[in-house]
Amino acid sequence: HNVPYLLQGGLGMPDREYYTSDKPEMQKLRDAYKAHVVATMKLAQDKWPEVVSDRVMSIETLIARAHATRVESEDVHQPVAVDVAELKTRAPGIDWDAFFEGAGFAPKRVWLWQPQAIAKLAALVDSEPLAEWKDWMKFHVVDEGAPFLSKAFVDEGFAFYGKALEGTPQLRERWKRGVDATGDALGFAIGKLYVAKYFSPDAKAKCAAMVDDLVKAFGARIDKLAWMSAATKAKAKAKLLTLKVGVGYPDRWLDYSALDVKRGDAYGNAQRASMFEYRRSITKLAAPVDRGEWAMVPQLVDAVNLPLMNALNFPA
């Protein structure tokens, strides 16, 4: 089954430690982040950029303190499944009906990945002034759109996230960023063109045959294991039969016909592409799991193991 998860979020910097650590480098980054909020809101012609910056840092520091740590978040046994009705009493403070209406779907049951953090975050929504939440959200709307706005926004975003946060010395050339943005929005459409030129059906067939031989060899190895019981071998062989190995590119290409791409509207295109992917994810909740779905585009130099799907992808 595909299921909806709720996870902690809301921070502009990568992790709670960036807000709570006493290390000098973290304090320096907090100062740089506050300055970035001021600069961004000045570009957005906000009347009170310093006030917005103070409120963003105040809200996000409270959010960070509510967050589970990275170690806690890696515990795969901590998530719990709750009915939405139970969520209202388990995590009061957020109007959950309005939340899911805004999210565009109405689940009866959700999984909480960091249950204690989600309860604390919901309480923050109720306890902190609405005006502060509005300024926090206003900044993030502008900040997330910055890569698709004018050069001043792009440069300011890179000055913090690229230079200060990641240590990247120079912004990538504009055409490369354009290629990246197109790939993010239309990755499988580009992949279809890529394999048509560089990865023939014959090449795919040869690779698939090699994979089949590997799977058969793996099955033969299971049969010969001295330390595994007959019942356990049967379980292992049954799992091997469900293994799905994707080679080169997916059997079915993603249909982008519902995505409206407009020449000259980079910001709008990015927004519509994001919503296209989001809505595509939402539709999965009502559909059987597609074990042939790919997690990587064919033109990516990489490979991936998908344990929950018992699948692997080897891009072209």
GROMACS .gro file of C-alpha atoms in nm:
model
  316
    1HIS     CA    1   0.000   0.000   0.000
    2ASN     CA    2   0.101   0.361  -0.051
    3VAL     CA    3   0.044   0.557   0.271
    4PRO     CA    4   0.069   0.926   0.368
    5TYR     CA    5   0.336   1.032   0.616
    6LEU     CA    6   0.363   1.347   0.824
    7LEU     CA    7   0.718   1.458   0.899
    8GLN     CA    8   0.866   1.750   1.091
    9GLY     CA    9   0.961   2.053   0.882
   10GLY     CA   10   0.960   2.430   0.869
   11LEU     CA   11   1.330   2.516   0.895
   12GLY     CA   12   1.523   2.730   0.650
   13MET     CA   13   1.856   2.584   0.756
   14PRO     CA   14   1.929   2.210   0.725
   15ASP     CA   15   1.889   2.080   1.081
   16ARG     CA   16   1.791   2.167   1.438
   17GLU     CA   17   2.160   2.189   1.536
   18TYR     CA   18   2.200   2.501   1.322
   19TYR     CA   19   1.962   2.679   1.562
   20THR     CA   20   2.048   2.517   1.897
   21SER     CA   21   2.423   2.451   1.889
   22ASP     CA   22   2.661   2.678   2.083
   23LYS     CA   23   2.944   2.621   1.835
   24PRO     CA   24   3.086   2.950   1.698
   25GLU     CA   25   3.041   2.836   1.336
   26MET     CA   26   2.670   2.775   1.400
   27GLN     CA   27   2.629   3.119   1.558
   28LYS     CA   28   2.799   3.269   1.254
   29LEU     CA   29   2.557   3.087   1.024
   30ARG     CA   30   2.259   3.207   1.230
   31ASP     CA   31   2.376   3.566   1.188
   32ALA     CA   32   2.424   3.508   0.814
   33TYR     CA   33   2.075   3.357   0.788
   34LYS     CA   34   1.916   3.656   0.961
   35ALA     CA   35   2.101   3.889   0.723
   36HIS     CA   36   1.981   3.676   0.430
   37VAL     CA   37   1.618   3.711   0.540
   38VAL     CA   38   1.661   4.090   0.566
   39ALA     CA   39   1.822   4.113   0.221
   40THR     CA   40   1.558   3.890   0.062
   41MET     CA   41   1.267   4.086   0.208
   42LYS     CA   42   1.426   4.414   0.099
   43LEU     CA   43   1.437   4.279  -0.256
   44ALA     CA   44   1.071   4.182  -0.215
   45GLN     CA   45   1.004   4.545  -0.110
   46ASP     CA   46   0.870   4.450   0.230
   47LYS     CA   47   0.814   4.746   0.462
   48TRP     CA   48   0.971   4.586   0.770
   49PRO     CA   49   1.247   4.343   0.659
   50GLU     CA   50   1.427   4.351   0.996
   51VAL     CA   51   1.104   4.265   1.178
   52VAL     CA   52   1.041   3.975   0.940
   53SER     CA   53   1.396   3.850   1.000
   54ASP     CA   54   1.356   3.858   1.379
   55ARG     CA   55   1.025   3.674   1.355
   56VAL     CA   56   1.157   3.410   1.117
   57MET     CA   57   1.450   3.334   1.346
   58SER     CA   58   1.228   3.333   1.654
   59ILE     CA   59   0.973   3.094   1.501
   60GLU     CA   60   1.236   2.864   1.349
   61THR     CA   61   1.431   2.842   1.674
   62LEU     CA   62   1.113   2.724   1.848
   63ILE     CA   63   1.051   2.480   1.562
   64ALA     CA   64   1.408   2.348   1.588
   65ARG     CA   65   1.375   2.287   1.961
   66ALA     CA   66   1.058   2.089   1.892
   67HIS     CA   67   1.224   1.872   1.627
   68ALA     CA   68   1.345   1.519   1.685
   69THR     CA   69   1.722   1.485   1.650
   70ARG     CA   70   1.877   1.330   1.343
   71VAL     CA   71   1.955   1.010   1.538
   72GLU     CA   72   1.596   0.988   1.664
   73SER     CA   73   1.466   1.045   1.312
   74GLU     CA   74   1.665   0.749   1.181
   75ASP     CA   75   1.480   0.509   1.413
   76VAL     CA   76   1.251   0.320   1.174
   77HIS     CA   77   1.051   0.179   1.469
   78GLN     CA   78   0.930   0.516   1.597
   79PRO     CA   79   0.658   0.601   1.337
   80VAL     CA   80   0.298   0.540   1.442
   81ALA     CA   81  -0.020   0.515   1.235
   82VAL     CA   82  -0.316   0.716   1.365
   83ASP     CA   83  -0.666   0.795   1.246
   84VAL     CA   84  -0.710   1.162   1.155
   85ALA     CA   85  -0.975   1.187   1.427
   86GLU     CA   86  -0.714   1.068   1.679
   87LEU     CA   87  -0.459   1.313   1.536
   88LYS     CA   88  -0.682   1.601   1.650
   89THR     CA   89  -0.644   1.493   2.012
   90ARG     CA   90  -0.289   1.362   1.980
   91ALA     CA   91  -0.156   1.684   1.819
   92PRO     CA   92  -0.395   1.971   1.899
   93GLY     CA   93  -0.319   2.326   1.783
   94ILE     CA   94  -0.347   2.276   1.407
   95ASP     CA   95  -0.686   2.268   1.237
   96TRP     CA   96  -0.621   1.930   1.078
   97ASP     CA   97  -0.936   1.937   0.863
   98ALA     CA   98  -0.821   2.265   0.708
   99PHE     CA   99  -0.466   2.129   0.681
  100PHE     CA  100  -0.569   1.829   0.473
  101GLU     CA  101  -0.818   2.033   0.270
  102GLY     CA  102  -0.530   2.262   0.178
  103ALA     CA  103  -0.315   1.957   0.104
  104GLY     CA  104  -0.577   1.842  -0.146
  105PHE     CA  105  -0.671   1.503  -0.004
  106ALA     CA  106  -0.869   1.358   0.284
  107PRO     CA  107  -0.696   1.059   0.445
  108LYS     CA  108  -0.865   0.859   0.716
  109ARG     CA  109  -0.530   0.744   0.852
  110VAL     CA  110  -0.177   0.888   0.846
  111TRP     CA  111   0.167   0.780   0.964
  112LEU     CA  112   0.358   1.013   1.198
  113TRP     CA  113   0.732   0.973   1.140
  114GLN     CA  114   0.834   1.191   1.436
  115PRO     CA  115   0.519   1.169   1.652
  116GLN     CA  116   0.643   1.370   1.951
  117ALA     CA  117   0.783   1.647   1.730
  118ILE     CA  118   0.459   1.672   1.532
  119ALA     CA  119   0.261   1.719   1.854
  120LYS     CA  120   0.500   1.994   1.964
  121LEU     CA  121   0.483   2.168   1.626
  122ALA     CA  122   0.103   2.161   1.631
  123ALA     CA  123   0.110   2.324   1.975
  124LEU     CA  124   0.341   2.597   1.840
  125VAL     CA  125   0.089   2.683   1.569
  126ASP     CA  126  -0.162   2.753   1.845
  127SER     CA  127   0.070   2.935   2.086
  128GLU     CA  128   0.260   3.174   1.858
  129PRO     CA  129   0.099   3.490   1.714
  130LEU     CA  130  -0.060   3.462   1.371
  131ALA     CA  131   0.130   3.770   1.249
  132GLU     CA  132   0.461   3.593   1.313
  133TRP     CA  133   0.351   3.283   1.120
  134LYS     CA  134   0.244   3.505   0.831
  135ASP     CA  135   0.586   3.671   0.814
  136TRP     CA  136   0.758   3.330   0.840
  137MET     CA  137   0.551   3.197   0.550
  138LYS     CA  138   0.588   3.516   0.346
  139PHE     CA  139   0.967   3.490   0.360
  140HIS     CA  140   0.969   3.123   0.260
  141VAL     CA  141   0.740   3.181  -0.037
  142VAL     CA  142   0.983   3.442  -0.170
  143ASP     CA  143   1.295   3.245  -0.073
  144GLU     CA  144   1.183   2.921  -0.241
  145GLY     CA  145   1.095   3.109  -0.558
  146ALA     CA  146   1.423   3.303  -0.565
  147PRO     CA  147   1.604   3.076  -0.815
  148PHE     CA  148   1.338   3.166  -1.073
  149LEU     CA  149   1.321   3.539  -1.000
  150SER     CA  150   1.554   3.823  -1.109
  151LYS     CA  151   1.932   3.806  -1.086
  152ALA     CA  152   1.936   3.995  -0.755
  153PHE     CA  153   1.725   3.724  -0.589
  154VAL     CA  154   1.937   3.448  -0.743
  155ASP     CA  155   2.262   3.606  -0.626
  156GLU     CA  156   2.131   3.664  -0.274
  157GLY     CA  157   2.008   3.309  -0.244
  158PHE     CA  158   2.343   3.172  -0.360
  159ALA     CA  159   2.536   3.403  -0.125
  160PHE     CA  160   2.374   3.228   0.173
  161TYR     CA  161   2.282   2.876   0.064
  162GLY     CA  162   2.574   2.829  -0.174
  163LYS     CA  163   2.866   3.020  -0.022
  164ALA     CA  164   2.789   3.054   0.349
  165LEU     CA  165   2.609   2.725   0.406
  166GLU     CA  166   2.775   2.487   0.160
  167GLY     CA  167   3.107   2.657   0.087
  168THR     CA  168   3.047   2.663  -0.289
  169PRO     CA  169   3.272   2.938  -0.428
  170GLN     CA  170   3.087   3.023  -0.750
  171LEU     CA  171   2.734   3.010  -0.889
  172ARG     CA  172   2.694   2.761  -1.174
  173GLU     CA  173   2.652   2.904  -1.523
  174ARG     CA  174   2.295   3.011  -1.603
  175TRP     CA  175   2.251   2.758  -1.884
  176LYS     CA  176   2.351   2.471  -1.652
  177ARG     CA  177   2.099   2.587  -1.393
  178GLY     CA  178   1.843   2.598  -1.672
  179VAL     CA  179   1.923   2.240  -1.767
  180ASP     CA  180   1.891   2.136  -1.401
  181ALA     CA  181   1.555   2.309  -1.365
  182THR     CA  182   1.425   2.144  -1.682
  183GLY     CA  183   1.549   1.807  -1.563
  184ASP     CA  184   1.378   1.854  -1.226
  185ALA     CA  185   1.048   1.934  -1.398
  186LEU     CA  186   1.059   1.703  -1.701
  187GLY     CA  187   1.317   1.441  -1.611
  188PHE     CA  188   1.155   1.143  -1.782
  189ALA     CA  189   1.071   1.343  -2.095
  190ILE     CA  190   1.442   1.423  -2.125
  191GLY     CA  191   1.520   1.060  -2.041
  192LYS     CA  192   1.306   0.940  -2.330
  193LEU     CA  193   1.508   1.156  -2.571
  194TYR     CA  194   1.833   1.042  -2.408
  195VAL     CA  195   1.772   0.668  -2.446
  196ALA     CA  196   1.648   0.713  -2.802
  197LYS     CA  197   1.994   0.843  -2.886
  198TYR     CA  198   2.226   0.659  -2.647
  199PHE     CA  199   2.063   0.338  -2.520
  200SER     CA  200   1.905   0.113  -2.782
  201PRO     CA  201   1.642  -0.159  -2.715
  202ASP     CA  202   1.916  -0.411  -2.801
  203ALA     CA  203   2.143  -0.267  -2.530
  204LYS     CA  204   1.858  -0.287  -2.281
  205ALA     CA  205   1.787  -0.649  -2.377
  206LYS     CA  206   2.152  -0.746  -2.327
  207CYS     CA  207   2.163  -0.584  -1.983
  208ALA     CA  208   1.830  -0.744  -1.885
  209ALA     CA  209   1.963  -1.086  -1.985
  210MET     CA  210   2.270  -1.032  -1.768
  211VAL     CA  211   2.047  -0.933  -1.475
  212ASP     CA  212   1.835  -1.247  -1.525
  213ASP     CA  213   2.151  -1.459  -1.507
  214LEU     CA  214   2.255  -1.286  -1.185
  215VAL     CA  215   1.913  -1.348  -1.027
  216LYS     CA  216   1.928  -1.718  -1.125
  217ALA     CA  217   2.278  -1.744  -0.978
  218PHE     CA  218   2.155  -1.582  -0.660
  219GLY     CA  219   1.876  -1.840  -0.637
  220ALA     CA  220   2.128  -2.122  -0.683
  221ARG     CA  221   2.342  -1.977  -0.402
  222ILE     CA  222   2.041  -1.978  -0.169
  223ASP     CA  223   1.991  -2.350  -0.241
  224LYS     CA  224   2.351  -2.424  -0.140
  225LEU     CA  225   2.353  -2.231   0.191
  226ALA     CA  226   2.436  -2.472   0.474
  227TRP     CA  227   2.332  -2.236   0.753
  228MET     CA  228   1.979  -2.166   0.621
  229SER     CA  229   1.686  -2.398   0.697
  230ALA     CA  230   1.461  -2.534   0.423
  231ALA     CA  231   1.170  -2.316   0.540
  232THR     CA  232   1.388  -2.003   0.538
  233LYS     CA  233   1.523  -2.089   0.194
  234ALA     CA  234   1.165  -2.113   0.068
  235LYS     CA  235   1.096  -1.764   0.206
  236ALA     CA  236   1.412  -1.629   0.045
  237LYS     CA  237   1.328  -1.787  -0.291
  238ALA     CA  238   0.975  -1.644  -0.273
  239LYS     CA  239   1.119  -1.298  -0.212
  240LEU     CA  240   1.362  -1.344  -0.500
  241LEU     CA  241   1.069  -1.416  -0.732
  242THR     CA  242   0.922  -1.072  -0.651
  243LEU     CA  243   1.250  -0.886  -0.709
  244LYS     CA  244   1.198  -0.614  -0.971
  245VAL     CA  245   1.516  -0.496  -1.147
  246GLY     CA  246   1.471  -0.197  -1.375
  247VAL     CA  247   1.734  -0.169  -1.647
  248GLY     CA  248   1.801   0.142  -1.855
  249TYR     CA  249   1.458   0.307  -1.842
  250PRO     CA  250   1.102   0.234  -1.727
  251ASP     CA  251   0.864   0.012  -1.922
  252ARG     CA  252   0.607   0.294  -1.919
  253TRP     CA  253   0.704   0.659  -1.964
  254LEU     CA  254   0.559   0.927  -1.739
  255ASP     CA  255   0.286   1.128  -1.915
  256TYR     CA  256   0.345   1.503  -1.881
  257SER     CA  257   0.045   1.612  -2.090
  258ALA     CA  258  -0.126   1.759  -1.781
  259LEU     CA  259   0.171   1.989  -1.712
  260ASP     CA  260   0.127   2.336  -1.864
  261VAL     CA  261   0.467   2.472  -1.973
  262LYS     CA  262   0.470   2.836  -2.087
  263ARG     CA  263   0.759   2.999  -2.267
  264GLY     CA  264   0.894   3.297  -2.074
  265ASP     CA  265   0.739   3.199  -1.740
  266ALA     CA  266   1.018   3.027  -1.546
  267TYR     CA  267   0.864   3.096  -1.205
  268GLY     CA  268   0.517   2.978  -1.311
  269ASN     CA  269   0.661   2.671  -1.482
  270ALA     CA  270   0.849   2.575  -1.164
  271GLN     CA  271   0.533   2.615  -0.955
  272ARG     CA  272   0.321   2.413  -1.196
  273ALA     CA  273   0.586   2.139  -1.222
  274SER     CA  274   0.600   2.114  -0.844
  275MET     CA  275   0.221   2.085  -0.822
  276PHE     CA  276   0.216   1.830  -1.104
  277GLU     CA  277   0.454   1.605  -0.910
  278TYR     CA  278   0.267   1.663  -0.584
  279ARG     CA  279  -0.070   1.572  -0.734
  280ARG     CA  280   0.085   1.267  -0.899
  281SER     CA  281   0.202   1.156  -0.556
  282ILE     CA  282  -0.143   1.212  -0.404
  283THR     CA  283  -0.308   0.991  -0.667
  284LYS     CA  284  -0.084   0.702  -0.556
  285LEU     CA  285  -0.270   0.685  -0.225
  286ALA     CA  286  -0.579   0.551  -0.400
  287ALA     CA  287  -0.394   0.322  -0.641
  288PRO     CA  288  -0.214  -0.014  -0.613
  289VAL     CA  289   0.162   0.010  -0.574
  290ASP     CA  290   0.330   0.034  -0.915
  291ARG     CA  291   0.639  -0.176  -0.865
  292GLY     CA  292   0.758  -0.083  -1.210
  293GLU     CA  293   0.779   0.287  -1.120
  294TRP     CA  294   1.129   0.432  -1.136
  295ALA     CA  295   1.290   0.641  -0.864
  296MET     CA  296   1.562   0.769  -1.099
  297VAL     CA  297   1.566   0.925  -1.444
  298PRO     CA  298   1.753   0.730  -1.718
  299GLN     CA  299   2.014   1.003  -1.778
  300LEU     CA  300   2.134   1.004  -1.415
  301VAL     CA  301   2.473   0.847  -1.346
  302ASP     CA  302   2.374   0.639  -1.044
  303ALA     CA  303   2.178   0.334  -0.929
  304VAL     CA  304   1.941   0.268  -0.640
  305ASN     CA  305   1.812  -0.011  -0.417
  306LEU     CA  306   1.447   0.032  -0.309
  307PRO     CA  307   1.399  -0.201  -0.010
  308LEU     CA  308   1.028  -0.125   0.046
  309MET     CA  309   0.956  -0.215  -0.317
  310ASN     CA  310   1.210  -0.503  -0.331
  311ALA     CA  311   1.336  -0.333  -0.647
  312LEU     CA  312   1.649  -0.187  -0.805
  313ASN     CA  313   1.699   0.076  -1.077
  314PHE     CA  314   2.003   0.081  -1.307
  315PRO     CA  315   1.965   0.393  -1.525
  316ALA     CA  316   2.094   0.397  -1.883
   0.00000   0.00000   0.00000
